[in-house]
Coordinates of C-alpha atoms in Angstrom, one line a residue:
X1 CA 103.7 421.8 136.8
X2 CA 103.6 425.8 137.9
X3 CA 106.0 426.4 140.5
X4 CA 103.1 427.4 142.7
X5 CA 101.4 424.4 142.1
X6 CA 104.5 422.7 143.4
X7 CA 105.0 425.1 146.5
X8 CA 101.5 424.0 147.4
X9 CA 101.8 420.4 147.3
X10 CA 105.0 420.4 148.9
X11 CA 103.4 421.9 151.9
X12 CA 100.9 419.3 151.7
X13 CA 102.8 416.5 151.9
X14 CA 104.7 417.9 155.0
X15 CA 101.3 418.3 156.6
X16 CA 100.6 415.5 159.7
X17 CA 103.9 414.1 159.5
X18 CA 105.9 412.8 162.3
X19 CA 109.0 411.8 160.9
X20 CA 111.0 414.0 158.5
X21 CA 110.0 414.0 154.6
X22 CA 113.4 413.6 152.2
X23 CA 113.8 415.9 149.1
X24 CA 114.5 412.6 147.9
X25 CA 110.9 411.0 148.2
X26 CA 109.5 415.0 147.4
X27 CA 111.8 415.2 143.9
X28 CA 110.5 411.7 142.6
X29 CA 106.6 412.6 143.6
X30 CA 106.9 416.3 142.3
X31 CA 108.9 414.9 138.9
X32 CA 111.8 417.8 139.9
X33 CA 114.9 417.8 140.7
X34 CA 116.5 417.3 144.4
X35 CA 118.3 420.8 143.8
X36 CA 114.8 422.3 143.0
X37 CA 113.6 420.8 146.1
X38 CA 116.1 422.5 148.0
X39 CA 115.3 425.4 146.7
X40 CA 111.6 425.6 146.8
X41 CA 111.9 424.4 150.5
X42 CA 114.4 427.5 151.3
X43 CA 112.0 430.1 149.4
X44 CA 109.0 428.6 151.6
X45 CA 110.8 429.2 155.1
X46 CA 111.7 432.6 153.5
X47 CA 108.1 433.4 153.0
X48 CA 107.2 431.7 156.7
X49 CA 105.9 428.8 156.0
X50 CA 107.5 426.4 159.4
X51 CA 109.3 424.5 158.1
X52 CA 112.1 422.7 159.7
X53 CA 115.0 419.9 158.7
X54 CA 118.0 420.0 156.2
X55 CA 119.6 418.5 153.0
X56 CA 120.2 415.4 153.5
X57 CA 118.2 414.7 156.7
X58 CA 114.4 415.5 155.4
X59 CA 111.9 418.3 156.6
X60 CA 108.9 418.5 158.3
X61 CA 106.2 421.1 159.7
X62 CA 107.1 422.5 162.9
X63 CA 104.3 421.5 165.4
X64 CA 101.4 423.5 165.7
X65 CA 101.2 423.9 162.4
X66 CA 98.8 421.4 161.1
X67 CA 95.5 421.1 159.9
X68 CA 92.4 418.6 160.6
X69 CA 92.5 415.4 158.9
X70 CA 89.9 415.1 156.0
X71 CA 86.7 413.1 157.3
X72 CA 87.3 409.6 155.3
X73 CA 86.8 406.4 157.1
X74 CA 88.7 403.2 155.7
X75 CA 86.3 402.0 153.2
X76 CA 85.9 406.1 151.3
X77 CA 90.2 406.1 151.5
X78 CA 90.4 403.0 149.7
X79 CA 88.1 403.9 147.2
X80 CA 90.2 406.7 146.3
X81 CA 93.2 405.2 146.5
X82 CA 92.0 402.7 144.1
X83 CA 90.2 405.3 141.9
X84 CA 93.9 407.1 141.5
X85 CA 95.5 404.3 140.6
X86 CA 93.1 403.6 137.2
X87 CA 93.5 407.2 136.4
X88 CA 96.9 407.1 136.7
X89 CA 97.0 403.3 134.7
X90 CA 94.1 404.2 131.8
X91 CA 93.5 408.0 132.0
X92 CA 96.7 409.2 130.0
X93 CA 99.6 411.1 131.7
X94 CA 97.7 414.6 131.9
X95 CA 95.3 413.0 134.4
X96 CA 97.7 410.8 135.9
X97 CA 99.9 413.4 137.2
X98 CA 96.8 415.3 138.4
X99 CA 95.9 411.7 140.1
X100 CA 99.3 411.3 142.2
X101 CA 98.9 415.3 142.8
X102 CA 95.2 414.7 144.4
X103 CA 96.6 411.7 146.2
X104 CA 99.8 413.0 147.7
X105 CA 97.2 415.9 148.9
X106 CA 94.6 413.4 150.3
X107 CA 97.6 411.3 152.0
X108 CA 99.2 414.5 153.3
X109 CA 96.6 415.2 155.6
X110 CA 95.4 411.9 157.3
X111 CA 96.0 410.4 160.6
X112 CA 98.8 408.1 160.6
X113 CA 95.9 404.8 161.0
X114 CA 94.6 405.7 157.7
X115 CA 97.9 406.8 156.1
X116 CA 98.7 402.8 157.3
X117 CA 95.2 401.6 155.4
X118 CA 96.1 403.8 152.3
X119 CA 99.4 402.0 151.7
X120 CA 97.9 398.7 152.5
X121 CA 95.4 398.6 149.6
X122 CA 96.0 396.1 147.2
X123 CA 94.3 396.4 144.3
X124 CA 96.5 397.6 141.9
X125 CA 96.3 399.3 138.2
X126 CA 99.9 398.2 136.2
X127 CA 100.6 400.6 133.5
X128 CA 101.8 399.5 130.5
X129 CA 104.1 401.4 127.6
X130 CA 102.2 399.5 125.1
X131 CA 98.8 400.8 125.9
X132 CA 97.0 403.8 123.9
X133 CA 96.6 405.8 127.0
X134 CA 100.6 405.8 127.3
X135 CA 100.8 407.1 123.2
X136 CA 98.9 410.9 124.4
X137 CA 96.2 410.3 121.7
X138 CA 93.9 410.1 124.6
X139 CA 95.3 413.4 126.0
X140 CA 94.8 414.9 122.7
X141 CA 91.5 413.9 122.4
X142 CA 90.2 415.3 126.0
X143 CA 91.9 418.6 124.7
X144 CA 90.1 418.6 121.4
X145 CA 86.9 417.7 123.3
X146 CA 87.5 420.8 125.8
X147 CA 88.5 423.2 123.2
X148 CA 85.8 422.3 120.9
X149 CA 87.6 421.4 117.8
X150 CA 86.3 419.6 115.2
X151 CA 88.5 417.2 114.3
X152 CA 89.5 415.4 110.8
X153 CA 90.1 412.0 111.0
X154 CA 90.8 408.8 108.6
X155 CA 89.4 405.8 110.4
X156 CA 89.4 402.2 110.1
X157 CA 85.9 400.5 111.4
X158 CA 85.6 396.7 112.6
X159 CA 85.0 395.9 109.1
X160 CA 88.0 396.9 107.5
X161 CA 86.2 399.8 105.6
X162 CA 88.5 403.0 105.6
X163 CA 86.8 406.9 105.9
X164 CA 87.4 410.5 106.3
X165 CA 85.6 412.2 108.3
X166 CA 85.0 415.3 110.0
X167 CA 83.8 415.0 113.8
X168 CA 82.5 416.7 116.4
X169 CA 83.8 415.2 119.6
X170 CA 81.7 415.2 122.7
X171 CA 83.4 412.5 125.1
X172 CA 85.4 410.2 126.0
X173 CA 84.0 406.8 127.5
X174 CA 86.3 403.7 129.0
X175 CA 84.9 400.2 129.0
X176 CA 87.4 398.3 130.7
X177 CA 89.5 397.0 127.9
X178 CA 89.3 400.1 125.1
X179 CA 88.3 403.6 125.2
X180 CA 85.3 404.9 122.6
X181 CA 85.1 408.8 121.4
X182 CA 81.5 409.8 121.5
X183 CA 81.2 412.7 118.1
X184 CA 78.3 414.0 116.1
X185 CA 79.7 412.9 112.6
X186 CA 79.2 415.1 110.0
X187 CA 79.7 412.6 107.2
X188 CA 76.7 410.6 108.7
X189 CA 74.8 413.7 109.7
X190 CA 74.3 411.7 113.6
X191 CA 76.1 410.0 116.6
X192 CA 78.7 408.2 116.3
X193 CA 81.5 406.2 118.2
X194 CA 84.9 405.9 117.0
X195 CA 87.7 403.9 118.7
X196 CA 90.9 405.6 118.8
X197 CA 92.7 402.7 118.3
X198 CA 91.3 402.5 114.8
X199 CA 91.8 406.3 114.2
X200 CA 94.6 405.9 111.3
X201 CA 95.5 410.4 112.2
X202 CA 93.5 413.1 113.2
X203 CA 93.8 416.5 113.3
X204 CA 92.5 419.7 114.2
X205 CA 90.9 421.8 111.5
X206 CA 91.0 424.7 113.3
X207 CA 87.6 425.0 113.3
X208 CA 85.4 425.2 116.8
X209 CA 81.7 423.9 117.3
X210 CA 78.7 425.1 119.5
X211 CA 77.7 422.6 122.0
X212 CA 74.1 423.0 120.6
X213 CA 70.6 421.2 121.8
X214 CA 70.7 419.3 118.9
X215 CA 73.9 417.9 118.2
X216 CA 76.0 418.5 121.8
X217 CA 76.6 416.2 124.8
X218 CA 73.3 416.4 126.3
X219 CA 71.8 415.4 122.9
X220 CA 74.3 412.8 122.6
X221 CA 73.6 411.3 125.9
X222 CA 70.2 410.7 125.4
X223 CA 71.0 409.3 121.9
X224 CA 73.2 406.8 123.3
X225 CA 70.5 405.9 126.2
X226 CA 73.0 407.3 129.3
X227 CA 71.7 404.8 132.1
X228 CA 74.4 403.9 134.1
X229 CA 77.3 406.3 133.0
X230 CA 79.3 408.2 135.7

C-alpha cells in the first residue's frame, strides 16, 4: 500500500469516532507495523490534520472535525458489508485488501446506529488457504486481462484431453463454486472458457492484443449470451 494511501485511510477511520482508535486495531487493518502507526499519526498532526491521543491510549479527531455520514440506510450497509466479505473470501488478495480498504472507509464515516448494524451482519464469507483464489493465479489472471497479454497456457479439459494454447483473455466470471476465464482462443479460432483450476501453467508471451469488434469483450459477451451478468 503507498504511504499516501495509508495516510488517507488512517484519517478515515478516525472520522465520527467517539472513543479513541488504538495503533493497535490501525496496524492490524492497515497490514503495518505499530511503530509505523506512530509515525504516520505524528507526520499527520505535523501537517494539521487534528488529531489528538497518544501511544498507548488511541487517537481520535478533535471535534469539529468531521464530515456527514454517507446516505445508506440498513438494508444498502448490509449489502456492502456482505459484498466485501466475498471479495475478500473469493476475489484473491489484490481485491481483498482493496475490499477491507473500501470498508474501513465506508465504516469510518457512519453514525454510530449503523456502525452497530454493520457489525451485526451475519452472513459471513470464510476464506480458506486451500482455495485457488488464495494461490494468486486469479490475481495473475485479472493482471493479464488488464494488461492485455496474451497468454500461453497447457490445459487439462473435463475430459482428460491435455492442449497448448495461446489465449486472449477477456474476463473473469465466478459461479459460486469455481471461477471460468472468458478468452478468444487462437487454437480454435473462437470463444472459449477455461477453468483455472485445470490450467496445468501459463505464461505471458509478451505479446499484447487489441480489444477489437470482433474478437474483444463486447464480442465475447454477446457470444456467450450476457443476460444476467453483473
Amino acid at each position: 500500500m503507498r504511504r499516501a494511501d495509508r495516510l488517507f485511510l488512517i484519517i478515515h477511520a478516525l472520522r465520527g469516532r467517539r472513543s479513541a482508535l488504538p495503533a493497535h486495531q490501525l496496524s492490524a487493518t492497515l497490514g503495518v507495523s505499530v511503530r509505523t502507526v506512530y509515525r504516520d499519526i505524528v507526520d499527520l498532526q505535523l501537517s494539521g490534520v487534528p488529531i489528538e491521543g497518544e501511544a498507548g491510549v488511541g487517537y481520535v479527531l478533535r471535534k469539529g472535525a468531521d464530515i456527514p455520514p454517507l446516505m445508506f440506510d440498513g438494508d444498502e450497509l448490509e449489502a456492502l458489508v456482505t459484498g466485501t466479505r466475498f471479495v475478500r473470501a473469493f476475489g484473491g488478495p489484490r481485491l481483498a485488501a482493496a475490499a477491507r480498504a473500501a470498508l474501513l472507509k465506508i465504516e469510518a464515516v457512519l453514525p454510530p446506529a449503523l456502525q452497530a448494524r454493520a457489525q451485526r451482519t451475519r452472513i459471513y464469507a470464510p476464506a480458506r488457504g486451500d482455495r485457488i483464489e488464495a494461490s494468486g493465479v486469479i490475481d495473475r489472471l485479472h493482471a493479464a486481462i488488464e494488461a492485455r497479454q496474451v497468454l500461453a497456457i497447457r490445459y487439462c479439459d473435463g475430459d482428460g484431453r491435455d492442449s497448448e494454447r495461446e489465449i486472449e483473455p477477456l474476463c473473469l466470471a465466478f459461479w459460486g463454486g469455481s471461477w471460468t476465464l472468458g478468452a478468444w482462443c487462437r487454437l480454435r479460432a473462437g470463444f472459449r472458457n477455461f477453468r483455472p483450476d485445470r490450467m496445468d501453467a501459463f505464461d505471458g508471451t509478451g505479446e499484447r492484443f487489441d480489444d477489437s469488434a470482433e474478437r474483444g469483450l463486447q464480442a465475447y459477451l454477446r457470444a456467450v449470451g450476457s443476460d444476467g451478468w453483473i
